[in-house]
mmCIF file with all atom_site columns, C-alpha atoms in Angstrom:
data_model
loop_
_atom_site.group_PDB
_atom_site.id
_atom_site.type_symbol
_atom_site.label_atom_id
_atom_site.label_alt_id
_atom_site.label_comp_id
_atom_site.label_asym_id
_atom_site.label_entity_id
_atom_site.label_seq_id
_atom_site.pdbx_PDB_ins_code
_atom_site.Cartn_x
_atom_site.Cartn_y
_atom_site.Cartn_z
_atom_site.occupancy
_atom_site.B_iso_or_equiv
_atom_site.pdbx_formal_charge
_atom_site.auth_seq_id
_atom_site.auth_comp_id
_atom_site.auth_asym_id
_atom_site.auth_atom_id
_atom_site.pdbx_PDB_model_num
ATOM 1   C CA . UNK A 1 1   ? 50.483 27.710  -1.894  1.00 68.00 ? 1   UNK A CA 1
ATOM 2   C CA . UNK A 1 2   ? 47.583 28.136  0.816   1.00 90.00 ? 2   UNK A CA 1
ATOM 3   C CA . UNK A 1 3   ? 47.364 26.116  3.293   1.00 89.00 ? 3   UNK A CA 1
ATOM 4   C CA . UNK A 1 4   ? 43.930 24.501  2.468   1.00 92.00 ? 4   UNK A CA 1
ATOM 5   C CA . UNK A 1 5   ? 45.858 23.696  -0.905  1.00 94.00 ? 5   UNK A CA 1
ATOM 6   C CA . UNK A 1 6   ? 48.695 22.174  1.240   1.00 95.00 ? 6   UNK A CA 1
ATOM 7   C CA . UNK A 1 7   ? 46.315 20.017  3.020   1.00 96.00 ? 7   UNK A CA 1
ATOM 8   C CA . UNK A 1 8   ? 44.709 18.837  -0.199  1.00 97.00 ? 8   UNK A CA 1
ATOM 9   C CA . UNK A 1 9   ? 47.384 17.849  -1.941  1.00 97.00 ? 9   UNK A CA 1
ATOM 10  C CA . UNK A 1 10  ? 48.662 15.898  0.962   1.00 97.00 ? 10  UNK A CA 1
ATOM 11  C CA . UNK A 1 11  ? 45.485 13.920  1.263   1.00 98.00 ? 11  UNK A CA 1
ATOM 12  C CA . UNK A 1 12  ? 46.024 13.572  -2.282  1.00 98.00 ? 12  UNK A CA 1
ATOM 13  C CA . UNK A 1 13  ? 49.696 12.093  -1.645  1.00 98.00 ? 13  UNK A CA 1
ATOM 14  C CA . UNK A 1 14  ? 48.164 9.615   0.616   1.00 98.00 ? 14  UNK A CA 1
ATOM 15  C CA . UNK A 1 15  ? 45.500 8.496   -1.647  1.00 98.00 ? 15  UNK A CA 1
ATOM 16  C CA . UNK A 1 16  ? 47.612 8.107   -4.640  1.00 98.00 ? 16  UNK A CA 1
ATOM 17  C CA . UNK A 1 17  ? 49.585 6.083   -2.200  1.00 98.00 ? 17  UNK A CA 1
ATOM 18  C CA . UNK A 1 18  ? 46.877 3.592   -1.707  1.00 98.00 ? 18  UNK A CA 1
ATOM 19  C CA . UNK A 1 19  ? 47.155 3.506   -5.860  1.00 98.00 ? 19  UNK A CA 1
ATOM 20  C CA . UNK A 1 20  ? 50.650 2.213   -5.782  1.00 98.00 ? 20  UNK A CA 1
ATOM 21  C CA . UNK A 1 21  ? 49.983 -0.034  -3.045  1.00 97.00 ? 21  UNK A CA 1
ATOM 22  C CA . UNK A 1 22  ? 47.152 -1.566  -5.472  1.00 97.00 ? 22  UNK A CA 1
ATOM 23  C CA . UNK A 1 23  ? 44.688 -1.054  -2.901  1.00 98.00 ? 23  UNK A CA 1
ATOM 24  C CA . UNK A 1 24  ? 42.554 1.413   -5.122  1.00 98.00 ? 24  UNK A CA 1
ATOM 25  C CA . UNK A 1 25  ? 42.481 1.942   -8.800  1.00 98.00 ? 25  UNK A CA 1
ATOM 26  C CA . UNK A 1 26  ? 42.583 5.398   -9.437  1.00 97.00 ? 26  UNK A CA 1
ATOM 27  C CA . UNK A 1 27  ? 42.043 8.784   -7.330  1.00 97.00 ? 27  UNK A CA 1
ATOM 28  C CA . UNK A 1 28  ? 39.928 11.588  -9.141  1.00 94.00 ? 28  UNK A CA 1
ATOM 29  C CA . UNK A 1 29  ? 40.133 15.074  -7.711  1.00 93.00 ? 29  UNK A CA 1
ATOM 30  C CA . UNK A 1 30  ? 36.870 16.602  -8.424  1.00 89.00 ? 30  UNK A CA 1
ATOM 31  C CA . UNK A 1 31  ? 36.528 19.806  -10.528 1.00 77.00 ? 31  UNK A CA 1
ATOM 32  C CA . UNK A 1 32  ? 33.177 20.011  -10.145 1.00 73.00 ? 32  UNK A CA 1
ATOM 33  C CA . UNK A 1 33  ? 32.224 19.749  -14.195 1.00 71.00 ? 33  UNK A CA 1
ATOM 34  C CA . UNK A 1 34  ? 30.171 16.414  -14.469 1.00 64.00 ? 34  UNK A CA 1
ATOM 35  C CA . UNK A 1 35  ? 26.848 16.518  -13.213 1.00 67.00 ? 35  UNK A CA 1
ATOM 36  C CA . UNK A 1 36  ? 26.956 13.293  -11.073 1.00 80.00 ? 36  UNK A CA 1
ATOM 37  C CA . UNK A 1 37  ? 30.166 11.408  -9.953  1.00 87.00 ? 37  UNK A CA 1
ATOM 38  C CA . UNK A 1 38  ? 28.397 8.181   -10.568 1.00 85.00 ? 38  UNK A CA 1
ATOM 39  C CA . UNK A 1 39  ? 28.226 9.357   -14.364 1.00 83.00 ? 39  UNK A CA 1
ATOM 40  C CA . UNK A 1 40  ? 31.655 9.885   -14.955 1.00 86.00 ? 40  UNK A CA 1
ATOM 41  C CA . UNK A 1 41  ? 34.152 6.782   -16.525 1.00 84.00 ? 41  UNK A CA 1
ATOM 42  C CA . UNK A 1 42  ? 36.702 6.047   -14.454 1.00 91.00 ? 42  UNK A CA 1
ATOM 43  C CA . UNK A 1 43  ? 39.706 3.911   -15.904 1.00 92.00 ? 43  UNK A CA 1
ATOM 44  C CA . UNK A 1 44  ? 40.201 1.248   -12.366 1.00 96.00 ? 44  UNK A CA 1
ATOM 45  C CA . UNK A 1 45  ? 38.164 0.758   -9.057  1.00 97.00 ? 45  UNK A CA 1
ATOM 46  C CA . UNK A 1 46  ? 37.958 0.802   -6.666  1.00 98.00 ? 46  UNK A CA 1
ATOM 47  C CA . UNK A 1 47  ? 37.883 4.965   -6.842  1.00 98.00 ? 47  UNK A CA 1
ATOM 48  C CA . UNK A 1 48  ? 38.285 7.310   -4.692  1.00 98.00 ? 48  UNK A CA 1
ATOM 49  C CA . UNK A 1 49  ? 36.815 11.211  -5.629  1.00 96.00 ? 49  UNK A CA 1
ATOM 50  C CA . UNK A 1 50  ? 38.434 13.534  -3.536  1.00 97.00 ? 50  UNK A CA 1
ATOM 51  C CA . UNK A 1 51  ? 36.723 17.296  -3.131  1.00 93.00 ? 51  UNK A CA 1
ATOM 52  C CA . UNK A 1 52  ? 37.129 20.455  -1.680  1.00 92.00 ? 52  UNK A CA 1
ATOM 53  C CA . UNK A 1 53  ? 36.296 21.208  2.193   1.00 94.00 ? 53  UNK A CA 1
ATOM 54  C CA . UNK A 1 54  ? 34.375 23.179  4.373   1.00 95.00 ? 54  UNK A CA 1
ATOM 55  C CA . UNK A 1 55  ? 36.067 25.181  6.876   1.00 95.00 ? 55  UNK A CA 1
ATOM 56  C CA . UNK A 1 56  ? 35.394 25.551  10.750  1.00 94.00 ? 56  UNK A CA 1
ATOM 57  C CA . UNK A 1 57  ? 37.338 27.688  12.799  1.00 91.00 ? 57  UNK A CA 1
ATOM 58  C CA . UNK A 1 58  ? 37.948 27.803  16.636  1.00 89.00 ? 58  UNK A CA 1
ATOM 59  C CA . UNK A 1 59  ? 39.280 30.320  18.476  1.00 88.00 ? 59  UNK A CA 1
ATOM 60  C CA . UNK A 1 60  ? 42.559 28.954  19.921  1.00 85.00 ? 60  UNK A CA 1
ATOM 61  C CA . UNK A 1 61  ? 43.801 32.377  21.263  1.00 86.00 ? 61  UNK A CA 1
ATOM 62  C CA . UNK A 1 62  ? 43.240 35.952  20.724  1.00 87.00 ? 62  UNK A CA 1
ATOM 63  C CA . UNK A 1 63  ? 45.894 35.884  17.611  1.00 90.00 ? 63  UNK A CA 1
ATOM 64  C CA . UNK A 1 64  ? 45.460 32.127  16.557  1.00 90.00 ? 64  UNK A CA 1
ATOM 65  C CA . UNK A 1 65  ? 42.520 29.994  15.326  1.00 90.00 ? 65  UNK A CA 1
ATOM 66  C CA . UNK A 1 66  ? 41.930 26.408  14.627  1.00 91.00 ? 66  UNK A CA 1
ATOM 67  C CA . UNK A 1 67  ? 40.750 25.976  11.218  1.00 92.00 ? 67  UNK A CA 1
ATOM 68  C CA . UNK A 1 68  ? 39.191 22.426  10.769  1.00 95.00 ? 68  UNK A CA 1
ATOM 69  C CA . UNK A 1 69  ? 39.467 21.488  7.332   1.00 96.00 ? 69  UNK A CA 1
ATOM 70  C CA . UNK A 1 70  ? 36.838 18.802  6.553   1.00 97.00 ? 70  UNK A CA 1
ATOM 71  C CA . UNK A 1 71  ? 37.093 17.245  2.923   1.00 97.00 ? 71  UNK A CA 1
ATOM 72  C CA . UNK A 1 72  ? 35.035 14.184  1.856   1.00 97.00 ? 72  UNK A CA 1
ATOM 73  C CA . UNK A 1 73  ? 36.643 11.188  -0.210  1.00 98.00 ? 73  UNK A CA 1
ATOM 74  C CA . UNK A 1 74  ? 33.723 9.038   -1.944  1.00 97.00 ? 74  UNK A CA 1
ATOM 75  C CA . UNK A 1 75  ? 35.041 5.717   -2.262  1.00 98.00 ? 75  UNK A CA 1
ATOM 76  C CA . UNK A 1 76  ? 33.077 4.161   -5.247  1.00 97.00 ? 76  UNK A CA 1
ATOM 77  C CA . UNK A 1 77  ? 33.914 0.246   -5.432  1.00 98.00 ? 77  UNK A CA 1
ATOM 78  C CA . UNK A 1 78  ? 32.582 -1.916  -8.437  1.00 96.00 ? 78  UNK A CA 1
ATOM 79  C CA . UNK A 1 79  ? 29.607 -4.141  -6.861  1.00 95.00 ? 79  UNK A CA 1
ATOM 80  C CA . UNK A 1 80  ? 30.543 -6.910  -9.294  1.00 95.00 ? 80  UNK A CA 1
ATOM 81  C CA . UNK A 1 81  ? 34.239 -6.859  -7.319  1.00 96.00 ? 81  UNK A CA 1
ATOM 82  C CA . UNK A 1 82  ? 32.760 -7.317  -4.343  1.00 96.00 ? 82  UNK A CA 1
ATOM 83  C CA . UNK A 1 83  ? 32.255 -11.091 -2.581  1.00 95.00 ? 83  UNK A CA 1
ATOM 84  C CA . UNK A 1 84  ? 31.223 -10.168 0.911   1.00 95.00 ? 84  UNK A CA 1
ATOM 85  C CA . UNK A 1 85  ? 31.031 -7.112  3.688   1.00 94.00 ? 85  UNK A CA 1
ATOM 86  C CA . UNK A 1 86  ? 34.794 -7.925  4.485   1.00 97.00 ? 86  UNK A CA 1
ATOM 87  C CA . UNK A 1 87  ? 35.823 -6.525  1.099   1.00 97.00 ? 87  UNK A CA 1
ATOM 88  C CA . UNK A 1 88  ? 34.308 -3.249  1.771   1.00 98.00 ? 88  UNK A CA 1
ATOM 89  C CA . UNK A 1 89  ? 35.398 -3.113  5.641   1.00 97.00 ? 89  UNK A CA 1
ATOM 90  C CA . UNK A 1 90  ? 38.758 -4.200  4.688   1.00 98.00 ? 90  UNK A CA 1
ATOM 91  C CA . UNK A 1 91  ? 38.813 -1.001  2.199   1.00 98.00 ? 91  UNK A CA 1
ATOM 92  C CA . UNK A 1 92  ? 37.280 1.350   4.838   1.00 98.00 ? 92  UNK A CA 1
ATOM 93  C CA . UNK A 1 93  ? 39.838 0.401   7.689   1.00 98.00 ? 93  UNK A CA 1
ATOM 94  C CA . UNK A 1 94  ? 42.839 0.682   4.907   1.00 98.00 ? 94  UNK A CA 1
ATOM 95  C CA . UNK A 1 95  ? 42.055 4.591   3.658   1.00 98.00 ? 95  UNK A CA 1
ATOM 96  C CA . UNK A 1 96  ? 41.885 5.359   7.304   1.00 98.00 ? 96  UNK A CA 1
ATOM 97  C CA . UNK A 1 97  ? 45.042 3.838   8.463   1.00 97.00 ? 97  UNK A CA 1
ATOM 98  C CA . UNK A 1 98  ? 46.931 6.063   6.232   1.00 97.00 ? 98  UNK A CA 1
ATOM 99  C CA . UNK A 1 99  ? 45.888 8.967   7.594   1.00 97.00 ? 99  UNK A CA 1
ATOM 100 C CA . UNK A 1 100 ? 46.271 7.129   11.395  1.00 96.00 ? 100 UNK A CA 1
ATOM 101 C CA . UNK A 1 101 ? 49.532 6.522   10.930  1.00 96.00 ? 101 UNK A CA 1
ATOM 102 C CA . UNK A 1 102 ? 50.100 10.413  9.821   1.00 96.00 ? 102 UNK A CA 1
ATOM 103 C CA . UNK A 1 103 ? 48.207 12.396  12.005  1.00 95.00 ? 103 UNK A CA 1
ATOM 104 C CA . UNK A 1 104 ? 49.426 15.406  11.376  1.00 96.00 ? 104 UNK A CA 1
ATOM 105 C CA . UNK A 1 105 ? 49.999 14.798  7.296   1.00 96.00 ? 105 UNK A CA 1
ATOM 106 C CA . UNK A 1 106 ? 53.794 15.172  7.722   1.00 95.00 ? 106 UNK A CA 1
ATOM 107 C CA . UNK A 1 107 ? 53.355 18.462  10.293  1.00 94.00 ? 107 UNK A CA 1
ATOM 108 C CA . UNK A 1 108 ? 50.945 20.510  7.664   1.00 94.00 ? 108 UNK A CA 1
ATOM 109 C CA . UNK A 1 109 ? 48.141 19.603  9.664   1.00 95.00 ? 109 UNK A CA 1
ATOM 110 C CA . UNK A 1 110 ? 49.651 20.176  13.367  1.00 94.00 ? 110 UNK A CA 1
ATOM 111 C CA . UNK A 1 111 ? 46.156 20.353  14.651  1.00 92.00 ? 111 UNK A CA 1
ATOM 112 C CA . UNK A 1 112 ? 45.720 16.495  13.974  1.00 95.00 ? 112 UNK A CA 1
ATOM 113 C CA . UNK A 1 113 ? 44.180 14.743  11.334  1.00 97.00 ? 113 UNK A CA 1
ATOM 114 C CA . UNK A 1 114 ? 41.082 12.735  12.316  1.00 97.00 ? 114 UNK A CA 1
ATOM 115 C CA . UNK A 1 115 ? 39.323 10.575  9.551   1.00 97.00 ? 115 UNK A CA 1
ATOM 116 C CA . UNK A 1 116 ? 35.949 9.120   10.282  1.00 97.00 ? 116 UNK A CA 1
ATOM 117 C CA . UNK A 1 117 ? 33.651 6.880   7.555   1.00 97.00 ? 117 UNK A CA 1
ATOM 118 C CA . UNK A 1 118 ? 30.388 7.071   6.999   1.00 98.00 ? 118 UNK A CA 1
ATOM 119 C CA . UNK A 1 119 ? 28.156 3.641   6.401   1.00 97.00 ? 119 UNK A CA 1
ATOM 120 C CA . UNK A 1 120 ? 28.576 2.191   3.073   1.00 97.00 ? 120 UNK A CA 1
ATOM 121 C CA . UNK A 1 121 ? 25.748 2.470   0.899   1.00 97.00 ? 121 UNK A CA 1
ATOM 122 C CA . UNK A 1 122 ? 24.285 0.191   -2.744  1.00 96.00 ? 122 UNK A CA 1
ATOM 123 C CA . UNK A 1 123 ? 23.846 2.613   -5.428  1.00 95.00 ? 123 UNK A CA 1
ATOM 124 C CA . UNK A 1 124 ? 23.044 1.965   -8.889  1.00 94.00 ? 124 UNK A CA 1
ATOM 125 C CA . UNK A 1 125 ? 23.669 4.601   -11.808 1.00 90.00 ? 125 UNK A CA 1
ATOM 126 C CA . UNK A 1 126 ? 23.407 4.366   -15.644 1.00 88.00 ? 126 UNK A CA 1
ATOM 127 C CA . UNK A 1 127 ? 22.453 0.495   -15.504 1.00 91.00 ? 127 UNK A CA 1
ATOM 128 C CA . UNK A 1 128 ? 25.518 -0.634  -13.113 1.00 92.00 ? 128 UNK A CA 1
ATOM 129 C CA . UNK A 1 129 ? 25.800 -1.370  -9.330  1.00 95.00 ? 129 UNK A CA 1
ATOM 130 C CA . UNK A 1 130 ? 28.314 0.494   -6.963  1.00 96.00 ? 130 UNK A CA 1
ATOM 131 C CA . UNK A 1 131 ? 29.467 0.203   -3.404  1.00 97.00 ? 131 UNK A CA 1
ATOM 132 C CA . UNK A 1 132 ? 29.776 3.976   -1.873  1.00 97.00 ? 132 UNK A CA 1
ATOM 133 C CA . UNK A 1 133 ? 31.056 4.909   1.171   1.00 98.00 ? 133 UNK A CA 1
ATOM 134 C CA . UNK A 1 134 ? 32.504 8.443   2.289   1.00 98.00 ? 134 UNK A CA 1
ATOM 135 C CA . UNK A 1 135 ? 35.666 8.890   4.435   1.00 98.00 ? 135 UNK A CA 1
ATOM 136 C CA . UNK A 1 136 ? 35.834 12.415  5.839   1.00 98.00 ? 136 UNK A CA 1
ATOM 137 C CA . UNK A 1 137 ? 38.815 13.763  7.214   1.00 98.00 ? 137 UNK A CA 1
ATOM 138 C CA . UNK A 1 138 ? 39.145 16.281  9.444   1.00 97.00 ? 138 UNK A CA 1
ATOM 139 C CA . UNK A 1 139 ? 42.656 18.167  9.277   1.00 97.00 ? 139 UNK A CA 1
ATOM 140 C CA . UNK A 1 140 ? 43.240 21.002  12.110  1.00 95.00 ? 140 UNK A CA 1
ATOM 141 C CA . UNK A 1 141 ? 46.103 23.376  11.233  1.00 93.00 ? 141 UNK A CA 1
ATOM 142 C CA . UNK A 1 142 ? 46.752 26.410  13.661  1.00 91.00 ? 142 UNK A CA 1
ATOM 143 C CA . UNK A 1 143 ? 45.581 30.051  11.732  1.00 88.00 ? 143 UNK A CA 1
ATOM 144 C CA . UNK A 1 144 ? 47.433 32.666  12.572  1.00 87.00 ? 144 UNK A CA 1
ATOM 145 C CA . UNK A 1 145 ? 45.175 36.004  12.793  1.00 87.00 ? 145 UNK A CA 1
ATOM 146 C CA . UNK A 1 146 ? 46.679 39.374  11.045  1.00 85.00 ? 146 UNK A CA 1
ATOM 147 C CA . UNK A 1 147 ? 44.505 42.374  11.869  1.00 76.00 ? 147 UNK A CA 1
ATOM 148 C CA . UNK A 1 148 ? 44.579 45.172  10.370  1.00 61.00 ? 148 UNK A CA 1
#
């Protein structure tokens, strides 16, 4: 595997996780093939849509960079499940205490892992209301160079 699949599919560990833990419904990994997440059926909210980064690199030496890999998680909660602002906060500080509480995702990412939210936002789609927020995470894993 590559490492940007590594990284994915330990985010995806995490999140699936917070499934077990009853804390979100399902996690979708998006393939890109609907036109609109908010179009899609999903089976249990909240959800969380997981997608593929961008990359950044740094130069960390002349043979190593630090590649930043930055994937987005939408968080799509159910606006009829939702009493107050505390729900959705509650939700927001949960997702990112997982990846606190791992922050290198079990040594993949030995850059760190730093997870940030954005501000939660009412959407409505096909006739139905939604909570969305994003949490982006930022894993940093050490590139080595080969040249040629």
């Amino acid at each position: 595997m590559s490492l940007i699949s590594d990284i994915k599919t330990k985010i995806k560990a995490k999140l699936d996780a917070l499934v077990t833990a009853t804390t979100l419904g399902e996690v979708f990994v998006d393939d890109f093939k609907a036109t609109s997440i908010f179009d899609r059926d999903y089976g249990a909210y909240p959800v969380a849509v997981l997608t593929s980064p961008s990359l950044e690199n740094i130069a960390a030496t002349n043979r190593d960079n630090l590649r930043k890999h930055i994937f987005q998680i939408l968080v799509i909660m159910k606006g009829e499940n939702v009493a107050t602002a505390y729900d959705v906060e509650n939700l927001m500080e949960t997702i990112v205490n997982e990846f606190d509480n791992d922050p290198t995702l079990t040594g993949t990412a030995d850059g760190g892992v730093e997870p940030s939210t954005s501000i939660p936002e009412p959407v409505v789609s096909r006739g139905k209301s939604y909570i969305a927020f994003s949490i982006t995470i930022r894993a940093s894993a050490i590139k080595s160079l080969s040249f040629t």
